[in-house]
Tab-separated table of C-alpha atoms in Angstrom:
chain	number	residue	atom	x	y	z
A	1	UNK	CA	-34.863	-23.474	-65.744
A	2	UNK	CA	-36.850	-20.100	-65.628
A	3	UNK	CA	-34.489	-17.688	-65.888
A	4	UNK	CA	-36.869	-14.965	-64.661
A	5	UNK	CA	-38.065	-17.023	-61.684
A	6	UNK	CA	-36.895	-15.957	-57.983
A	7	UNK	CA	-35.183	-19.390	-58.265
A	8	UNK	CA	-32.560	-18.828	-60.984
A	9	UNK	CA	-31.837	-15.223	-59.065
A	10	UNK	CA	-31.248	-16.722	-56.116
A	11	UNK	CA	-29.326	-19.431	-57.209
A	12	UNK	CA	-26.749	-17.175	-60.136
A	13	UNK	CA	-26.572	-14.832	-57.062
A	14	UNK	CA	-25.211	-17.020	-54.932
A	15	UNK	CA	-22.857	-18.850	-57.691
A	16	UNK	CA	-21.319	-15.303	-58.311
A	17	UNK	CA	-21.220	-14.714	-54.897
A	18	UNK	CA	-18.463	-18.232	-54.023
A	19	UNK	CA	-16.979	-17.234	-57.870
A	20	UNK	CA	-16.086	-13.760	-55.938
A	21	UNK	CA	-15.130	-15.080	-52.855
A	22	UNK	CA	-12.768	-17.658	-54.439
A	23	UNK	CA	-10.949	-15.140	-56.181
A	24	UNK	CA	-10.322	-12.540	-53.511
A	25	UNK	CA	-9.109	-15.425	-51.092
A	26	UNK	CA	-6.589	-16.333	-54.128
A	27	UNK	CA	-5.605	-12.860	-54.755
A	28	UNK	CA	-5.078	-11.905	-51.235
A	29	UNK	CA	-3.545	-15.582	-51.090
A	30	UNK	CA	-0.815	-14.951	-53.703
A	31	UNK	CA	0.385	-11.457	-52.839
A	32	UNK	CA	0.584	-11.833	-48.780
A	33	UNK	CA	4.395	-12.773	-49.419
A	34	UNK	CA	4.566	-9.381	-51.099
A	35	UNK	CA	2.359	-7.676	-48.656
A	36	UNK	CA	4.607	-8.361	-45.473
A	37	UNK	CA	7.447	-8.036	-47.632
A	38	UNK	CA	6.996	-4.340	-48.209
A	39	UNK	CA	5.597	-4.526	-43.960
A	40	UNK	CA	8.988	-5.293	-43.403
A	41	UNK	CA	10.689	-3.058	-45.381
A	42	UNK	CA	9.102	0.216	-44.196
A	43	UNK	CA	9.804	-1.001	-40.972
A	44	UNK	CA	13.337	-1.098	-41.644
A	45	UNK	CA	13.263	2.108	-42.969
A	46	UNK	CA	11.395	3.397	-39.860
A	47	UNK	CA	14.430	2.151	-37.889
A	48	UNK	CA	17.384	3.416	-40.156
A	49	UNK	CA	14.951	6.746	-39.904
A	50	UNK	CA	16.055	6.775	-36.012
A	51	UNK	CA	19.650	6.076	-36.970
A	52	UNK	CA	19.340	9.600	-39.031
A	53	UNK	CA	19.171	7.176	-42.359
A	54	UNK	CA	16.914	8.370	-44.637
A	55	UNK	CA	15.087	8.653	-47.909
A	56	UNK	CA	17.037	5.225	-48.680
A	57	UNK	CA	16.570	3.855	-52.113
A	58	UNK	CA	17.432	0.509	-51.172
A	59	UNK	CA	16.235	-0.322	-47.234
A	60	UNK	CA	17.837	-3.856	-47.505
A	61	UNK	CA	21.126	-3.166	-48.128
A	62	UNK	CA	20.951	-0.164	-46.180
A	63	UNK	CA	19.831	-2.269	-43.200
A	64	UNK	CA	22.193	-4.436	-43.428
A	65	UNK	CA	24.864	-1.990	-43.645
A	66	UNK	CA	24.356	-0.404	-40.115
A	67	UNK	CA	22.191	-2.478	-38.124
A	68	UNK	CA	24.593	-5.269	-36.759
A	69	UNK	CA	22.655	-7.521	-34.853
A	70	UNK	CA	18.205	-7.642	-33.849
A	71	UNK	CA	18.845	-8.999	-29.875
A	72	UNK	CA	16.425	-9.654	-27.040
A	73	UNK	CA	16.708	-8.256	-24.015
A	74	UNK	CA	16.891	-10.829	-21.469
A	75	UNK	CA	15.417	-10.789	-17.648
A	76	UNK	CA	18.878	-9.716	-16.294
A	77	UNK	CA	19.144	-6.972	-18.895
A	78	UNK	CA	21.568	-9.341	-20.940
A	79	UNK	CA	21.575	-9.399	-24.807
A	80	UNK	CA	20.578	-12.308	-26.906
A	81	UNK	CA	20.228	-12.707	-30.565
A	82	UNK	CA	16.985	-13.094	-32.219
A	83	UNK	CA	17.221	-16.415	-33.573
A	84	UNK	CA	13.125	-16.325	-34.936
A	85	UNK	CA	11.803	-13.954	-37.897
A	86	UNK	CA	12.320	-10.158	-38.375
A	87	UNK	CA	9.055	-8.650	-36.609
A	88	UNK	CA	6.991	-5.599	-37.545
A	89	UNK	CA	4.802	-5.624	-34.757
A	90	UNK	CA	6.547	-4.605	-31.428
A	91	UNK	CA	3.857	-4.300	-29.145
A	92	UNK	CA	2.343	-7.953	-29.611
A	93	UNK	CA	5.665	-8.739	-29.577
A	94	UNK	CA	5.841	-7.164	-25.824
A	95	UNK	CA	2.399	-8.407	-24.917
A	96	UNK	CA	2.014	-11.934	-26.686
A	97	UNK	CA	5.329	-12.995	-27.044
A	98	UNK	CA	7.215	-11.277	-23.899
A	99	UNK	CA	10.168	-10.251	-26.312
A	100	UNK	CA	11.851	-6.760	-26.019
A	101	UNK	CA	14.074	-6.320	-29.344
A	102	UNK	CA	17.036	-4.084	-29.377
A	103	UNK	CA	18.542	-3.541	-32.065
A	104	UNK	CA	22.545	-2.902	-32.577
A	105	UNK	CA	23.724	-0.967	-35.495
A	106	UNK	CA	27.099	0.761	-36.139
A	107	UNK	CA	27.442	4.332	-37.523
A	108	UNK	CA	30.750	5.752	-38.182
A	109	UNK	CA	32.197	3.041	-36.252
A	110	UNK	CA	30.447	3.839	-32.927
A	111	UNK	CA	27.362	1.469	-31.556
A	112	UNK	CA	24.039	2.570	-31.996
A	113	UNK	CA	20.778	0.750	-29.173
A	114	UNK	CA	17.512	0.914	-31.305
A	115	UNK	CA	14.498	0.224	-29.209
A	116	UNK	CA	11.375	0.470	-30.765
A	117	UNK	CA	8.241	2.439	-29.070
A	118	UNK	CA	4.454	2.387	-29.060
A	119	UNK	CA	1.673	3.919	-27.382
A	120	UNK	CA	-1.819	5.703	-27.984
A	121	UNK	CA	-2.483	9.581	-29.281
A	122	UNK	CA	-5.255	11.454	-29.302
A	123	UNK	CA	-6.841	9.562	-32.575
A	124	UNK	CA	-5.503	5.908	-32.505
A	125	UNK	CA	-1.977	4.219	-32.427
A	126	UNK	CA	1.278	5.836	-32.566
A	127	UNK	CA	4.771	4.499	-32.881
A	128	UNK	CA	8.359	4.652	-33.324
A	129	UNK	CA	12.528	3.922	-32.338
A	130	UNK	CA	14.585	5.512	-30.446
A	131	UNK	CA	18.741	5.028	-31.124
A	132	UNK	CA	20.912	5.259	-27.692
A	133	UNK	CA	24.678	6.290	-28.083
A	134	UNK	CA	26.398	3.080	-26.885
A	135	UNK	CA	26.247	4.805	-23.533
A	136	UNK	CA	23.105	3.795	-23.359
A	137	UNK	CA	21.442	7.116	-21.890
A	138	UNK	CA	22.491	9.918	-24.976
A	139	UNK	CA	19.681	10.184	-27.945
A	140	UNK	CA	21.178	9.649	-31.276
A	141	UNK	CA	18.101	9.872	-33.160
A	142	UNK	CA	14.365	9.624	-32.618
A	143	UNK	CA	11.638	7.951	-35.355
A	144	UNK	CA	8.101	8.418	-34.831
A	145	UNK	CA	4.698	7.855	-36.283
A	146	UNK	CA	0.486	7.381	-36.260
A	147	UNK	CA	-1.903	5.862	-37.745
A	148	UNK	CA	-4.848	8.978	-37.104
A	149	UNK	CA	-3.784	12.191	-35.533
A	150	UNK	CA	-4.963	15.577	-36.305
A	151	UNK	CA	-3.004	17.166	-39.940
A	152	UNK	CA	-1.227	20.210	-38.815
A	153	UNK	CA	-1.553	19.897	-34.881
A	154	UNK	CA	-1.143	15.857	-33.462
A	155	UNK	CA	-0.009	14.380	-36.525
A	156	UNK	CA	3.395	17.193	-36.662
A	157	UNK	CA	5.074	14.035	-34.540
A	158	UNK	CA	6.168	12.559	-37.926
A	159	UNK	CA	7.838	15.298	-39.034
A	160	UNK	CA	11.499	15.892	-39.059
A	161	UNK	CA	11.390	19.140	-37.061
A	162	UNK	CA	9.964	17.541	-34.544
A	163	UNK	CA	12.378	14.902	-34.083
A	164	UNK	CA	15.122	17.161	-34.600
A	165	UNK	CA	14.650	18.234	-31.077
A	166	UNK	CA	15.860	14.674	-29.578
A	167	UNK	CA	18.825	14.262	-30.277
A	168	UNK	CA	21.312	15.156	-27.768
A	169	UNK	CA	19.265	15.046	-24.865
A	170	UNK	CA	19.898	12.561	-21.978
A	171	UNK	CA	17.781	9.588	-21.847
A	172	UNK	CA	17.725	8.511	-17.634
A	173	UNK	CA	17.816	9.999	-14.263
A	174	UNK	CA	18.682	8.299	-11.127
A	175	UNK	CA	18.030	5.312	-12.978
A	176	UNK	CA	15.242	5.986	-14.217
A	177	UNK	CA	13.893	6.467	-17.646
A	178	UNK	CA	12.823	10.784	-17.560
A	179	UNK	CA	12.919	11.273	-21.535
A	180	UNK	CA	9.627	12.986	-21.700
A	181	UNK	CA	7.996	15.443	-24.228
A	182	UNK	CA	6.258	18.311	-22.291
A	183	UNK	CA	3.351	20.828	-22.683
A	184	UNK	CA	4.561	23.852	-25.260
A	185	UNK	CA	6.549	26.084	-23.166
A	186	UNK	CA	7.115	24.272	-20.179
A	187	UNK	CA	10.094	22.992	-19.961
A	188	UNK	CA	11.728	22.429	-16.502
A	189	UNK	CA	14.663	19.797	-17.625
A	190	UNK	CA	16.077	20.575	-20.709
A	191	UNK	CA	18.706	17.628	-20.453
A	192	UNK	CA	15.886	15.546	-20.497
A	193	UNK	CA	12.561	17.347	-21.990
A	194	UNK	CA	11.602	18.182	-25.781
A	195	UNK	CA	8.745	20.719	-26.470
A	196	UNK	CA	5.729	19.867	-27.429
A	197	UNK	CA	3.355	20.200	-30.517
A	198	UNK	CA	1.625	24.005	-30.504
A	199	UNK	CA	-2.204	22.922	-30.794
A	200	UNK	CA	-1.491	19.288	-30.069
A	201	UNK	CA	-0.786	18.802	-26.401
A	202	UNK	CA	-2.463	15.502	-25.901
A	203	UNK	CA	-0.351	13.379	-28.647
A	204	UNK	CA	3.061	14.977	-27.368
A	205	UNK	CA	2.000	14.129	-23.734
A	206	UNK	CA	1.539	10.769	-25.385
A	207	UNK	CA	4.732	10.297	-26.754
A	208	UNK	CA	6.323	11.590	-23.756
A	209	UNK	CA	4.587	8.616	-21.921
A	210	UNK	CA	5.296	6.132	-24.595
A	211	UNK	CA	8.761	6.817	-24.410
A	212	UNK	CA	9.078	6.880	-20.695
A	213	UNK	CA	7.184	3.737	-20.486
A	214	UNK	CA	8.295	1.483	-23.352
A	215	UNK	CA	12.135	2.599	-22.757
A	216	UNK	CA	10.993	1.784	-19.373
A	217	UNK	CA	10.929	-2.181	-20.223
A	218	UNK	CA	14.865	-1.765	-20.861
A	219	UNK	CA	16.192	-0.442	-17.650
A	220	UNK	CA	18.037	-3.415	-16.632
A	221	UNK	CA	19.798	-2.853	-20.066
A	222	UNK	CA	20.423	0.715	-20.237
A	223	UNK	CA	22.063	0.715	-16.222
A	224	UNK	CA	24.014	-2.317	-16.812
A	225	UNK	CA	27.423	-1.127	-17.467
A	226	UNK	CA	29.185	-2.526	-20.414
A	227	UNK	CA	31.993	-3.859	-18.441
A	228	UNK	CA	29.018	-6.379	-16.340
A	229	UNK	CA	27.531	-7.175	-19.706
């Protein structure tokens, strides 16, 4: 064959392009089990990070230290353990799969609710836990994240200052969930309000609403006393 005719192109174009192919499927093939491996270890870290666990060398064994017990929340607010796989994605797991985790842990011998959290920011998606004292209403410890907010203003949700501010504060009202992140300054309910971000009102207001609403999903939980559990 010609090697200079439009035939040969065409044809060692299109062999290097299935050569390529072949070997990016088999790449991306082989290290997927590595891939949601390290998924799934960030996202434990992200939850010890609630639990005031962090900077852990080793998120396995530290994960297995504290957190007891991943459960479902059941229709009547009831506890049930997860007998499938260790998620990482929360929100499909609310919206495709109608499962609400909570997770149990034990710190210094007292029990520790987890409930992860997710919602929209200015930018794109934002995330996080949020640990309950065992009664159920007092914040032990508050992780959060984004995937796109604004350096410096928006994105100041992931830092440690930030979450500093949560713990402590009271969690429900009247039986309702109230914990709510408010513009800079305007705090009316301390018990149950955090300041927000100088510069980046719209991403606090949208934690503030991804709290009230995904903590929402676990009222039957979080009013059901322990003695009716």
């Amino acid at each position: 064959m010609n090697t200079n005719s439009n035939t040969y192109t065409l044809i060692y174009a299109s062999v290097m392009v299935v050569i390529v192919a072949f070997l990016l499927a088999f790449v991306s093939s082989s290290l997927k089990e590595t891939q949601n491996k390290n998924v799934e270890m960030d996202t434990k870290k992200q939850i010890l990070a609630a639990l005031n666990i962090r900077n852990v060398a080793d998120a396995e064994a530290e994960y297995n230290k504290y957190v007891k017990a991943d459960m479902l929340m059941q229709e009547d607010g009831t506890l049930k353990e997860n007998e499938g796989k260790f998620a990482t994605s929360y929100e499909k797991e609310v919206k495709e799969n109608n499962r609400l985790h909570v997770f149990v842990a034990e710190v210094d011998g007292q029990t520790k609710y987890v409930f992860p959290v997710y919602g929209v920011g200015l930018w794109g998606a934002i995330w996080g836990y949020v640990a309950l004292n065992d009664d159920k209403d007092t914040v032990y410890g508050v992780y959060f994240s984004h995937a796109s907010e604004t350096p410096g203003l928006g994105a100041e949700i992931a830092g440690e200052h930030f979450q500093n501010e949560f713990p402590g504060l009271k969690t429900m009202k009247d039986g309702q969930v109230v914990l709510d992140v408010v513009k800079n300054g305007k705090i009316e309910d301390p018990e149950h309000q955090v300041d927000g971000i100088s510069g980046g009102t719209i991403t606090s207001v949208a934690v503030g609403s991804m709290l009230k609403g995904c903590l929402g999903n676990y009222t039957k939980f979080l009013t059901t006393n322990d003695a009716e559990d």
